[in-house]
XYZ file of C-alpha atoms in Angstrom:
325
model
C -26.239 25.537 44.175
C -29.167 25.628 46.614
C -29.503 28.931 48.613
C -28.637 28.692 52.316
C -31.532 29.185 54.672
C -30.709 31.390 57.648
C -32.515 30.727 60.930
C -32.774 33.750 63.271
C -33.167 32.778 66.910
C -35.078 35.180 69.225
C -32.895 37.407 71.432
C -33.462 36.507 75.097
C -33.717 39.264 77.803
C -30.223 39.742 79.141
C -31.455 41.551 82.316
C -31.958 39.200 85.264
C -34.512 40.260 87.954
C -32.797 38.300 90.736
C -30.215 41.004 91.675
C -32.991 43.616 91.928
C -35.010 41.514 94.349
C -31.953 40.845 96.514
C -31.101 44.547 96.658
C -34.623 45.465 97.699
C -34.546 42.901 100.493
C -31.219 44.163 101.842
C -32.446 47.728 101.740
C -35.487 46.811 103.828
C -33.305 45.068 106.453
C -31.055 48.132 106.655
C -34.015 50.417 107.305
C -35.349 48.145 109.993
C -31.985 48.040 111.785
C -31.669 51.829 111.756
C -35.139 52.175 113.292
C -34.316 49.757 116.109
C -31.071 51.589 116.900
C -32.926 54.923 117.188
C -35.453 53.525 119.612
C -32.699 52.025 121.764
C -31.007 55.413 122.074
C -34.210 57.008 123.495
C -34.641 54.288 126.120
C -31.350 53.598 127.706
C -32.921 51.630 130.511
C -32.015 48.044 130.845
C -33.848 45.773 128.566
C -36.239 43.584 130.494
C -36.117 39.961 130.074
C -37.662 38.761 126.961
C -40.842 36.875 127.434
C -41.937 33.870 125.593
C -42.822 34.367 122.018
C -46.481 34.721 121.596
C -48.416 32.977 118.975
C -47.967 34.212 115.485
C -50.593 36.587 114.529
C -52.513 36.340 111.424
C -50.863 37.633 108.336
C -51.684 41.157 107.684
C -52.832 42.423 104.422
C -50.197 43.040 101.866
C -48.993 46.577 101.941
C -48.838 48.797 98.947
C -45.984 48.168 96.626
C -43.041 50.304 97.454
C -41.352 52.532 94.978
C -38.986 50.823 92.545
C -35.467 50.944 93.887
C -32.475 51.965 91.873
C -31.280 49.596 89.320
C -28.714 47.270 90.784
C -25.366 46.563 89.184
C -25.468 44.336 86.154
C -24.792 40.791 87.157
C -22.134 38.721 85.511
C -23.275 37.033 82.287
C -24.768 33.675 82.819
C -23.284 30.587 81.153
C -24.076 30.196 77.494
C -26.871 27.841 76.929
C -26.501 24.811 74.727
C -26.853 25.426 71.018
C -30.288 24.619 69.842
C -30.933 21.969 67.234
C -30.487 23.097 63.640
C -33.761 23.839 62.047
C -34.857 21.978 58.930
C -33.783 23.455 55.598
C -36.263 25.709 53.940
C -37.484 25.064 50.437
C -35.295 26.374 47.614
C -36.270 29.722 46.290
C -37.175 30.157 42.648
C -34.189 30.390 40.289
C -33.376 33.938 39.431
C -33.384 35.199 35.877
C -30.188 34.557 33.920
C -27.980 37.602 33.827
C -26.853 39.051 30.533
C -23.479 37.650 29.301
C -20.459 39.641 30.353
C -18.113 41.104 27.795
C -15.302 38.840 26.578
C -12.042 39.336 28.359
C -8.904 40.227 26.446
C -7.189 37.294 24.706
C -4.411 35.915 26.831
C -0.867 35.644 25.556
C -0.122 32.553 23.471
C 1.489 29.883 25.577
C 4.727 28.247 24.505
C 4.241 25.100 22.355
C 4.012 21.898 24.303
C 6.275 18.956 23.560
C 5.157 16.661 20.777
C 3.235 13.658 21.962
C 4.261 10.144 20.989
C 3.261 9.132 17.474
C 0.015 7.232 17.518
C -0.366 3.819 15.950
C -0.962 3.826 12.204
C -4.631 3.546 11.460
C -5.966 0.922 9.101
C -6.129 2.058 5.442
C -9.354 3.674 4.488
C -11.456 2.344 1.674
C -10.526 3.512 -1.788
C -12.503 6.441 -3.029
C -14.567 6.193 -6.162
C -12.605 6.554 -9.397
C -12.817 10.048 -10.724
C -14.212 10.768 -14.130
C -11.749 10.339 -17.014
C -10.395 13.643 -18.183
C -10.766 14.655 -21.764
C -7.737 13.755 -23.944
C -5.100 16.432 -24.224
C -4.266 17.918 -27.572
C -1.671 16.056 -29.620
C 1.809 17.469 -29.548
C 3.384 18.773 -32.732
C 4.772 16.093 -35.046
C 8.529 15.751 -34.779
C 10.748 16.354 -37.733
C 11.137 13.398 -40.137
C 14.435 11.595 -39.768
C 16.836 11.250 -42.645
C 16.008 8.451 -45.076
C 18.279 5.445 -44.763
C 19.790 3.679 -47.784
C 17.467 1.341 -49.651
C 17.845 -2.409 -49.168
C 18.076 -4.359 -52.400
C 15.231 -6.873 -52.743
C 17.279 -9.660 -54.415
C 15.813 -13.157 -54.208
C 15.569 -16.492 -56.087
C 13.857 -19.863 -55.866
C 15.038 -22.924 -57.871
C 13.845 -26.537 -57.554
C 14.076 -30.028 -59.133
C 11.431 -32.626 -59.972
C 13.458 -34.829 -62.352
C 15.194 -38.098 -61.500
C 18.794 -37.429 -60.683
C 21.753 -39.254 -59.155
C 23.880 -36.827 -57.156
C 27.365 -38.306 -56.939
C 29.414 -38.191 -53.754
C 30.785 -34.623 -53.375
C 28.648 -33.654 -56.386
C 26.188 -30.750 -56.529
C 22.435 -30.760 -57.197
C 21.224 -29.640 -60.604
C 17.880 -27.815 -60.561
C 15.440 -28.451 -63.378
C 13.164 -25.491 -62.704
C 13.510 -21.806 -61.719
C 10.895 -19.809 -59.879
C 10.687 -16.031 -59.425
C 14.060 -14.254 -59.154
C 15.492 -10.756 -58.906
C 19.166 -9.752 -58.788
C 20.343 -13.414 -58.662
C 21.220 -15.535 -61.733
C 20.283 -19.262 -62.086
C 23.094 -21.389 -63.594
C 21.235 -24.716 -63.155
C 23.812 -26.241 -60.740
C 24.510 -22.966 -58.897
C 23.240 -19.390 -58.490
C 25.300 -16.204 -58.861
C 24.784 -13.070 -56.723
C 24.859 -9.554 -58.167
C 24.520 -7.700 -54.865
C 26.552 -8.105 -51.724
C 24.806 -8.245 -48.361
C 23.244 -10.550 -45.806
C 21.079 -13.363 -47.173
C 18.661 -15.921 -45.758
C 19.108 -19.368 -47.418
C 16.886 -22.484 -47.182
C 17.262 -25.849 -48.905
C 15.511 -29.231 -49.151
C 16.709 -32.637 -50.536
C 14.792 -35.939 -50.681
C 16.582 -39.118 -51.948
C 17.943 -42.587 -51.338
C 21.607 -43.135 -50.430
C 23.651 -45.827 -52.146
C 24.927 -46.963 -48.736
C 22.677 -47.388 -45.735
C 22.648 -44.341 -43.497
C 21.429 -40.763 -43.408
C 21.984 -38.388 -46.265
C 24.050 -35.224 -45.670
C 23.977 -32.017 -47.746
C 25.544 -28.574 -47.324
C 25.512 -25.123 -48.957
C 28.793 -23.820 -50.421
C 30.004 -20.412 -51.485
C 32.608 -20.598 -54.245
C 32.931 -24.382 -53.510
C 33.642 -23.792 -49.787
C 31.184 -24.809 -47.025
C 29.172 -21.924 -45.568
C 29.580 -22.090 -41.760
C 26.484 -23.643 -40.134
C 24.980 -24.778 -43.468
C 25.533 -28.623 -43.274
C 22.500 -30.742 -42.330
C 21.809 -34.498 -41.999
C 18.569 -36.438 -42.469
C 16.800 -38.345 -39.696
C 17.833 -42.028 -39.801
C 15.045 -43.327 -37.545
C 12.920 -44.679 -40.425
C 15.697 -46.811 -41.956
C 14.944 -50.560 -41.952
C 17.433 -52.552 -39.848
C 17.597 -56.402 -40.023
C 18.818 -58.606 -37.156
C 20.162 -62.202 -37.068
C 18.920 -64.838 -34.656
C 21.734 -63.853 -32.327
C 20.261 -60.329 -32.181
C 23.378 -58.881 -33.803
C 23.185 -56.304 -36.612
C 23.443 -58.165 -39.922
C 22.172 -55.771 -42.595
C 20.860 -52.300 -43.125
C 18.432 -51.530 -45.927
C 19.441 -48.693 -48.258
C 16.131 -48.639 -50.097
C 14.312 -46.069 -47.905
C 14.051 -42.489 -49.075
C 15.592 -39.907 -46.744
C 14.812 -36.161 -46.472
C 17.004 -33.344 -45.195
C 16.199 -29.636 -44.684
C 18.537 -26.770 -43.800
C 18.481 -23.010 -43.141
C 21.259 -20.460 -42.656
C 21.925 -16.704 -42.668
C 25.243 -15.530 -44.141
C 26.954 -12.530 -45.697
C 28.190 -12.485 -49.303
C 29.723 -10.143 -51.864
C 28.644 -9.489 -55.414
C 29.741 -12.318 -57.773
C 29.680 -15.117 -55.125
C 28.498 -18.534 -56.434
C 26.177 -20.602 -54.232
C 25.712 -24.391 -54.705
C 24.059 -27.356 -52.889
C 26.557 -30.245 -52.392
C 26.116 -33.939 -51.441
C 28.613 -34.839 -48.665
C 26.993 -38.129 -47.578
C 29.459 -40.744 -46.247
C 32.706 -40.438 -44.320
C 34.650 -39.292 -47.411
C 31.684 -37.960 -49.411
C 31.704 -41.061 -51.616
C 28.038 -42.070 -51.218
C 25.702 -41.092 -54.051
C 22.099 -40.076 -53.488
C 19.313 -40.813 -55.984
C 16.565 -38.187 -56.249
C 13.252 -39.805 -57.281
C 11.059 -38.566 -60.167
C 7.780 -39.277 -58.341
C 6.089 -35.894 -58.843
C 6.841 -33.829 -55.719
C 9.875 -31.575 -55.496
C 12.959 -33.623 -54.542
C 15.389 -30.686 -54.168
C 15.065 -26.904 -53.795
C 17.021 -23.753 -52.901
C 15.621 -20.398 -51.800
C 17.636 -17.190 -51.167
C 16.579 -13.693 -50.102
C 18.616 -10.547 -49.442
C 17.698 -9.304 -45.973
C 20.444 -6.747 -45.264
C 22.232 -4.537 -44.680
C 19.646 -2.369 -42.916
C 19.749 1.358 -43.636
C 20.893 3.724 -40.911
C 18.019 4.812 -38.707
C 17.204 8.479 -39.024
C 17.439 10.751 -35.992
C 14.390 10.804 -33.761
C 12.354 13.969 -34.078
C 11.730 16.230 -31.108
C 8.914 15.178 -28.819
C 5.857 17.376 -29.088
C 4.628 19.256 -25.993
C 2.455 17.339 -23.549
C -1.243 18.106 -23.832
C -3.065 19.595 -20.815
C -4.333 17.182 -18.201
C -8.032 16.451 -18.450
C -10.340 17.567 -15.601
């Protein structure tokens, strides 16, 4: 803030000389009147007629100044003169030196909490920070106790096959000319005998020519009864079909070799007899000729795959290692 400049006006003389001059004049007139009255009392004779006023004489020299009369009564104050024009502002004084800081006042009492403001809009997600360094691996927990050992699964298996020429009659079974590796299962040429009960995986293959046109059909039996899901038929799409001029079916060739493959999983008991039977034809009356042309024309493979031993109890989990830095 700029300092205010104060203008001091000169004090005018409040004593007016006009009343003093008037008083002096009146006093002089009073003295003159008293003198005239005294002279009239000494000459009581009638006043002669006044002659004409003579010419005014020359002004006499000014007499000595009389003594100063008493001070007359103070006249009433004159009317206040008009306010003078405001003087121009003076130049700002130099800024004073900064005072030393005052001591801090005592801390005021804590005000009551204000009401919560409205929740602001959610800001946009910040950029992901840099991935921290990978902590060192924690120590491995203690190894849990080993579960109880389950019962052993018998590893019984067999593979038999045929390469010789053979005519398998309708409802007849295949005779195998050769035996491959085997364990726990006996080869009886036209059947195999199990020594261990359990669940087995069985696969078979037959390649031959039917005596009547159509696909060839074979199935696996247990004790001369079909194993559920073990009957398979060959694909008939390669059989030669002849047509007459009227485009009607006239003949079907039975000279083409057919092939059939099958697979099944089934449960058996010790002593069961497994065989591969020809059931081609509506009543199983169609024979199938297996060719002696070198490759295998019939085969049977079996493998014991169950039962599975009981799983041992899971050991206790080891303690978790410390988290890396």
